[in-house]
Amino acid sequence: MKIAFPSAICLGAALLAVAPARASSSAWFEAEGGRFRLVTSGAPDASGKLQGVLDIELKRGWKTYWRDPGNSGVPPQIDVSASRNVSGADFSYPAPRRHDDGYAKWAGYDHSVRLPVSFTVAAPGEPATITADVFLGVCETICVPVQAKLEVDPAADPDNSGDAILVKTALAALPGAAQQDFGATLGPAEGEHVSIVATAPGPADALDVFVAGVDGYVLGTPERHIEGGKAVFTVKMLERPDTKPSGKGLPYTLISAAGAVEGYLPYP
């Protein structure tokens, strides 16, 4: 995954510290541009899924990034390999915004944000503790890559009402699932460019689409134009694999005046 900070001076080494476990949430890890912690709620379900949130509080003027920041920044990363009876963790993302700071365009958040995390408990019903190595890009004019080890014992306080409300609220803030009348489709490719046709309630010139480069794809910033009353976005493929992958496709989030939805586009 490409990591770059062309819009800021990057402090050479990531800050590294351990925020010890405190019941079903970790302690806050304090960084120059804000603080963050890991929160869990309840017990894993029958399939082993345990819901949590990476709770990020940013100071005024600071920012952090979406799953694909564009040509500036670094996406949030989490590694739970040091955990006990936890085999994986996956972020979900609220709708980002497009930003242009005069140096580069990037996708992310210039406000405090909560990223839902779905943990996979390998053996539901058995004790499980989370040791999560979290890496974030937290930037003002100076970019501070922050790495922290957050520790949580979900079983210590699974009925904590405050944690439950926080996790529930974060999940409710996620984009909905794309529908036929509110979503995006992949249009024809022309050389290094592909087109994305967006359908959504409200004016077409209020739409924006964010597409994450995954599975060997690296994408440029979508450029919107209006064709026949519809928003069509042109995206340059900066890198692509030699053969089409077998995954779900390219994740996208479509934003309109009516809200946001997410889905997958077929691999070009």
Short mmCIF file of N, CA, C and O in Angstrom, two decimals, residues 196-268:
data_model
loop_
_atom_site.label_atom_id
_atom_site.label_comp_id
_atom_site.label_asym_id
_atom_site.label_seq_id
_atom_site.Cartn_x
_atom_site.Cartn_y
_atom_site.Cartn_z
N ILE A 196 -17.57 6.24 -14.24
CA ILE A 196 -18.50 5.77 -13.22
C ILE A 196 -19.75 6.62 -13.32
O ILE A 196 -19.69 7.85 -13.24
N VAL A 197 -20.90 5.99 -13.52
CA VAL A 197 -22.18 6.68 -13.64
C VAL A 197 -22.88 6.61 -12.29
O VAL A 197 -23.08 5.52 -11.74
N ALA A 198 -23.23 7.77 -11.75
CA ALA A 198 -23.85 7.84 -10.42
C ALA A 198 -25.32 8.19 -10.55
O ALA A 198 -25.70 9.10 -11.31
N THR A 199 -26.17 7.51 -9.81
CA THR A 199 -27.60 7.78 -9.74
C THR A 199 -27.95 8.02 -8.28
O THR A 199 -27.64 7.20 -7.41
N ALA A 200 -28.61 9.16 -8.00
CA ALA A 200 -28.93 9.49 -6.61
C ALA A 200 -30.01 10.55 -6.57
O ALA A 200 -30.21 11.29 -7.54
N PRO A 201 -30.73 10.64 -5.46
CA PRO A 201 -31.69 11.72 -5.29
C PRO A 201 -30.97 13.07 -5.25
O PRO A 201 -29.83 13.16 -4.82
N GLY A 202 -31.66 14.11 -5.70
CA GLY A 202 -31.09 15.44 -5.62
C GLY A 202 -30.31 15.83 -6.86
O GLY A 202 -30.19 15.04 -7.81
N PRO A 203 -29.76 17.02 -6.88
CA PRO A 203 -29.06 17.52 -8.06
C PRO A 203 -27.78 16.75 -8.35
O PRO A 203 -27.03 16.38 -7.45
N ALA A 204 -27.54 16.51 -9.64
CA ALA A 204 -26.37 15.73 -10.04
C ALA A 204 -25.07 16.43 -9.71
O ALA A 204 -24.05 15.78 -9.43
N ASP A 205 -25.09 17.77 -9.72
CA ASP A 205 -23.84 18.49 -9.46
C ASP A 205 -23.49 18.54 -7.98
O ASP A 205 -22.47 19.12 -7.59
N ALA A 206 -24.32 17.91 -7.13
CA ALA A 206 -24.00 17.81 -5.70
C ALA A 206 -23.40 16.46 -5.34
O ALA A 206 -23.07 16.22 -4.18
N LEU A 207 -23.23 15.58 -6.33
CA LEU A 207 -22.75 14.23 -6.06
C LEU A 207 -21.22 14.18 -6.02
O LEU A 207 -20.54 14.93 -6.72
N ASP A 208 -20.71 13.29 -5.21
CA ASP A 208 -19.29 12.98 -5.22
C ASP A 208 -19.14 11.49 -4.96
O ASP A 208 -19.94 10.89 -4.23
N VAL A 209 -18.13 10.88 -5.57
CA VAL A 209 -17.89 9.45 -5.40
C VAL A 209 -16.45 9.24 -4.98
O VAL A 209 -15.54 9.93 -5.44
N PHE A 210 -16.25 8.31 -4.05
CA PHE A 210 -14.93 7.94 -3.56
C PHE A 210 -14.74 6.46 -3.85
O PHE A 210 -15.58 5.65 -3.47
N VAL A 211 -13.67 6.13 -4.54
CA VAL A 211 -13.40 4.73 -4.90
C VAL A 211 -12.06 4.34 -4.31
O VAL A 211 -11.06 5.05 -4.46
N ALA A 212 -12.03 3.22 -3.60
CA ALA A 212 -10.80 2.76 -2.96
C ALA A 212 -10.03 1.85 -3.90
O ALA A 212 -10.58 0.88 -4.44
N GLY A 213 -8.77 2.16 -4.08
CA GLY A 213 -7.89 1.29 -4.85
C GLY A 213 -7.47 0.11 -3.99
O GLY A 213 -6.80 0.28 -2.97
N VAL A 214 -7.89 -1.08 -4.36
CA VAL A 214 -7.53 -2.30 -3.63
C VAL A 214 -7.08 -3.35 -4.63
O VAL A 214 -7.26 -3.20 -5.84
N ASP A 215 -6.48 -4.42 -4.13
CA ASP A 215 -6.14 -5.59 -4.95
C ASP A 215 -5.28 -5.22 -6.16
O ASP A 215 -5.47 -5.75 -7.26
N GLY A 216 -4.34 -4.30 -5.96
CA GLY A 216 -3.42 -3.94 -7.03
C GLY A 216 -3.81 -2.73 -7.84
O GLY A 216 -3.04 -2.29 -8.71
N TYR A 217 -4.97 -2.15 -7.59
CA TYR A 217 -5.40 -0.94 -8.30
C TYR A 217 -4.99 0.30 -7.52
O TYR A 217 -5.14 0.37 -6.29
N VAL A 218 -4.48 1.29 -8.23
CA VAL A 218 -4.22 2.63 -7.68
C VAL A 218 -4.94 3.61 -8.60
O VAL A 218 -4.73 3.61 -9.82
N LEU A 219 -5.81 4.44 -8.01
CA LEU A 219 -6.71 5.27 -8.80
C LEU A 219 -6.45 6.75 -8.55
O LEU A 219 -6.08 7.16 -7.45
N GLY A 220 -6.69 7.55 -9.57
CA GLY A 220 -6.64 8.99 -9.42
C GLY A 220 -7.92 9.53 -8.82
O GLY A 220 -8.86 8.80 -8.52
N THR A 221 -7.97 10.85 -8.65
CA THR A 221 -9.16 11.50 -8.10
C THR A 221 -10.27 11.54 -9.14
O THR A 221 -10.04 11.98 -10.27
N PRO A 222 -11.49 11.09 -8.81
CA PRO A 222 -12.59 11.16 -9.78
C PRO A 222 -12.90 12.60 -10.18
O PRO A 222 -12.94 13.50 -9.34
N GLU A 223 -13.11 12.81 -11.47
CA GLU A 223 -13.47 14.13 -12.01
C GLU A 223 -14.91 14.06 -12.51
O GLU A 223 -15.24 13.26 -13.37
N ARG A 224 -15.78 14.93 -11.96
CA ARG A 224 -17.21 14.88 -12.27
C ARG A 224 -17.55 15.77 -13.46
O ARG A 224 -17.06 16.88 -13.60
N HIS A 225 -18.43 15.24 -14.32
CA HIS A 225 -19.07 16.06 -15.34
C HIS A 225 -20.51 15.57 -15.50
O HIS A 225 -20.85 14.46 -15.09
N ILE A 226 -21.36 16.39 -16.05
CA ILE A 226 -22.78 16.08 -16.16
C ILE A 226 -23.10 15.70 -17.61
O ILE A 226 -22.79 16.43 -18.54
N GLU A 227 -23.74 14.54 -17.78
CA GLU A 227 -24.16 14.07 -19.10
C GLU A 227 -25.61 13.67 -19.05
O GLU A 227 -25.99 12.74 -18.31
N GLY A 228 -26.46 14.38 -19.79
CA GLY A 228 -27.88 14.06 -19.82
C GLY A 228 -28.53 14.11 -18.46
O GLY A 228 -29.41 13.30 -18.17
N GLY A 229 -28.09 15.02 -17.63
CA GLY A 229 -28.66 15.17 -16.29
C GLY A 229 -28.10 14.22 -15.26
O GLY A 229 -28.48 14.28 -14.09
N LYS A 230 -27.18 13.33 -15.67
CA LYS A 230 -26.56 12.39 -14.74
C LYS A 230 -25.12 12.79 -14.45
O LYS A 230 -24.43 13.38 -15.29
N ALA A 231 -24.66 12.46 -13.26
CA ALA A 231 -23.27 12.69 -12.90
C ALA A 231 -22.43 11.52 -13.38
O ALA A 231 -22.71 10.37 -13.04
N VAL A 232 -21.42 11.82 -14.17
CA VAL A 232 -20.49 10.80 -14.66
C VAL A 232 -19.09 11.21 -14.20
O VAL A 232 -18.67 12.36 -14.38
N PHE A 233 -18.39 10.28 -13.59
CA PHE A 233 -17.06 10.55 -13.06
C PHE A 233 -16.03 9.81 -13.90
O PHE A 233 -16.20 8.63 -14.22
N THR A 234 -14.96 10.50 -14.25
CA THR A 234 -13.85 9.89 -14.96
C THR A 234 -12.71 9.68 -13.98
O THR A 234 -12.33 10.59 -13.24
N VAL A 235 -12.17 8.46 -13.96
CA VAL A 235 -11.11 8.09 -13.02
C VAL A 235 -9.95 7.50 -13.80
O VAL A 235 -10.14 6.57 -14.60
N LYS A 236 -8.75 8.01 -13.54
CA LYS A 236 -7.56 7.45 -14.18
C LYS A 236 -7.03 6.30 -13.35
O LYS A 236 -6.92 6.39 -12.13
N MET A 237 -6.72 5.20 -14.03
CA MET A 237 -6.10 4.05 -13.36
C MET A 237 -4.59 4.24 -13.42
O MET A 237 -3.97 4.09 -14.47
N LEU A 238 -4.00 4.59 -12.28
CA LEU A 238 -2.56 4.83 -12.21
C LEU A 238 -1.78 3.52 -12.20
O LEU A 238 -0.67 3.44 -12.73
N GLU A 239 -2.35 2.50 -11.56
CA GLU A 239 -1.78 1.16 -11.57
C GLU A 239 -2.92 0.16 -11.60
O GLU A 239 -4.00 0.43 -11.05
N ARG A 240 -2.68 -0.98 -12.22
CA ARG A 240 -3.68 -2.03 -12.24
C ARG A 240 -2.98 -3.38 -12.35
O ARG A 240 -1.88 -3.48 -12.90
N PRO A 241 -3.59 -4.45 -11.81
CA PRO A 241 -2.95 -5.77 -11.90
C PRO A 241 -3.02 -6.32 -13.32
O PRO A 241 -3.83 -5.88 -14.14
N ASP A 242 -2.15 -7.27 -13.60
CA ASP A 242 -2.12 -7.88 -14.93
C ASP A 242 -3.37 -8.70 -15.21
O ASP A 242 -3.82 -8.79 -16.36
N THR A 243 -3.94 -9.31 -14.17
CA THR A 243 -5.18 -10.07 -14.32
C THR A 243 -6.19 -9.59 -13.29
O THR A 243 -5.81 -9.13 -12.21
N LYS A 244 -7.45 -9.71 -13.60
CA LYS A 244 -8.49 -9.26 -12.68
C LYS A 244 -8.51 -10.13 -11.43
O LYS A 244 -8.48 -11.37 -11.53
N PRO A 245 -8.57 -9.52 -10.26
CA PRO A 245 -8.62 -10.30 -9.01
C PRO A 245 -9.95 -11.03 -8.88
O PRO A 245 -10.89 -10.82 -9.65
N SER A 246 -10.05 -11.85 -7.85
CA SER A 246 -11.26 -12.64 -7.62
C SER A 246 -12.08 -12.11 -6.46
O SER A 246 -12.99 -12.80 -5.98
N GLY A 247 -11.78 -10.91 -5.96
CA GLY A 247 -12.48 -10.37 -4.80
C GLY A 247 -13.83 -9.77 -5.17
O GLY A 247 -14.36 -9.95 -6.27
N LYS A 248 -14.37 -8.98 -4.23
CA LYS A 248 -15.70 -8.38 -4.41
C LYS A 248 -15.71 -7.27 -5.44
O LYS A 248 -16.73 -6.99 -6.06
N GLY A 249 -14.60 -6.59 -5.64
CA GLY A 249 -14.53 -5.45 -6.52
C GLY A 249 -13.93 -4.26 -5.80
O GLY A 249 -13.33 -4.40 -4.73
N LEU A 250 -14.09 -3.08 -6.39
CA LEU A 250 -13.54 -1.86 -5.81
C LEU A 250 -14.59 -1.20 -4.91
O LEU A 250 -15.67 -0.83 -5.38
N PRO A 251 -14.30 -1.04 -3.62
CA PRO A 251 -15.29 -0.41 -2.72
C PRO A 251 -15.48 1.06 -3.08
O PRO A 251 -14.51 1.77 -3.38
N TYR A 252 -16.72 1.52 -3.03
CA TYR A 252 -16.99 2.93 -3.29
C TYR A 252 -18.00 3.47 -2.29
O TYR A 252 -18.80 2.73 -1.70
N THR A 253 -17.94 4.78 -2.10
CA THR A 253 -18.95 5.51 -1.33
C THR A 253 -19.45 6.66 -2.20
O THR A 253 -18.66 7.42 -2.76
N LEU A 254 -20.77 6.75 -2.33
CA LEU A 254 -21.41 7.80 -3.12
C LEU A 254 -22.15 8.74 -2.18
O LEU A 254 -22.95 8.29 -1.35
N ILE A 255 -21.87 10.03 -2.30
CA ILE A 255 -22.46 11.04 -1.42
C ILE A 255 -23.35 11.96 -2.24
O ILE A 255 -22.99 12.41 -3.33
N SER A 256 -24.55 12.23 -1.71
CA SER A 256 -25.47 13.17 -2.33
C SER A 256 -26.06 14.05 -1.24
O SER A 256 -25.78 13.88 -0.06
N ALA A 257 -26.91 14.98 -1.66
CA ALA A 257 -27.60 15.83 -0.69
C ALA A 257 -28.53 15.02 0.20
O ALA A 257 -28.90 15.46 1.29
N ALA A 258 -28.88 13.80 -0.24
CA ALA A 258 -29.80 12.95 0.52
C ALA A 258 -29.08 11.99 1.45
O ALA A 258 -29.73 11.23 2.17
N GLY A 259 -27.76 12.00 1.47
CA GLY A 259 -27.02 11.08 2.33
C GLY A 259 -25.94 10.35 1.55
O GLY A 259 -25.46 10.83 0.51
N ALA A 260 -25.56 9.18 2.03
CA ALA A 260 -24.47 8.42 1.42
C ALA A 260 -24.79 6.94 1.40
O ALA A 260 -25.46 6.42 2.29
N VAL A 261 -24.30 6.26 0.36
CA VAL A 261 -24.41 4.81 0.25
C VAL A 261 -23.05 4.26 -0.16
O VAL A 261 -22.17 4.99 -0.62
N GLU A 262 -22.89 2.94 0.02
CA GLU A 262 -21.64 2.31 -0.37
C GLU A 262 -21.91 0.98 -1.05
O GLU A 262 -22.97 0.37 -0.86
N GLY A 263 -20.97 0.55 -1.84
CA GLY A 263 -21.09 -0.72 -2.55
C GLY A 263 -19.77 -1.07 -3.21
O GLY A 263 -18.71 -0.57 -2.82
N TYR A 264 -19.83 -1.92 -4.22
CA TYR A 264 -18.62 -2.36 -4.94
C TYR A 264 -18.83 -2.17 -6.43
O TYR A 264 -19.91 -2.43 -6.97
N LEU A 265 -17.77 -1.73 -7.10
CA LEU A 265 -17.75 -1.65 -8.55
C LEU A 265 -16.97 -2.85 -9.09
O LEU A 265 -15.97 -3.25 -8.48
N PRO A 266 -17.38 -3.41 -10.22
CA PRO A 266 -16.59 -4.51 -10.80
C PRO A 266 -15.16 -4.05 -11.09
O PRO A 266 -14.93 -2.88 -11.41
N TYR A 267 -14.20 -4.95 -11.00
CA TYR A 267 -12.84 -4.60 -11.38
C TYR A 267 -12.81 -4.20 -12.85
O TYR A 267 -13.34 -4.93 -13.70
N PRO A 268 -12.19 -3.07 -13.18
CA PRO A 268 -12.11 -2.67 -14.61
C PRO A 268 -11.25 -3.65 -15.42
O PRO A 268 -10.32 -4.24 -14.89
#
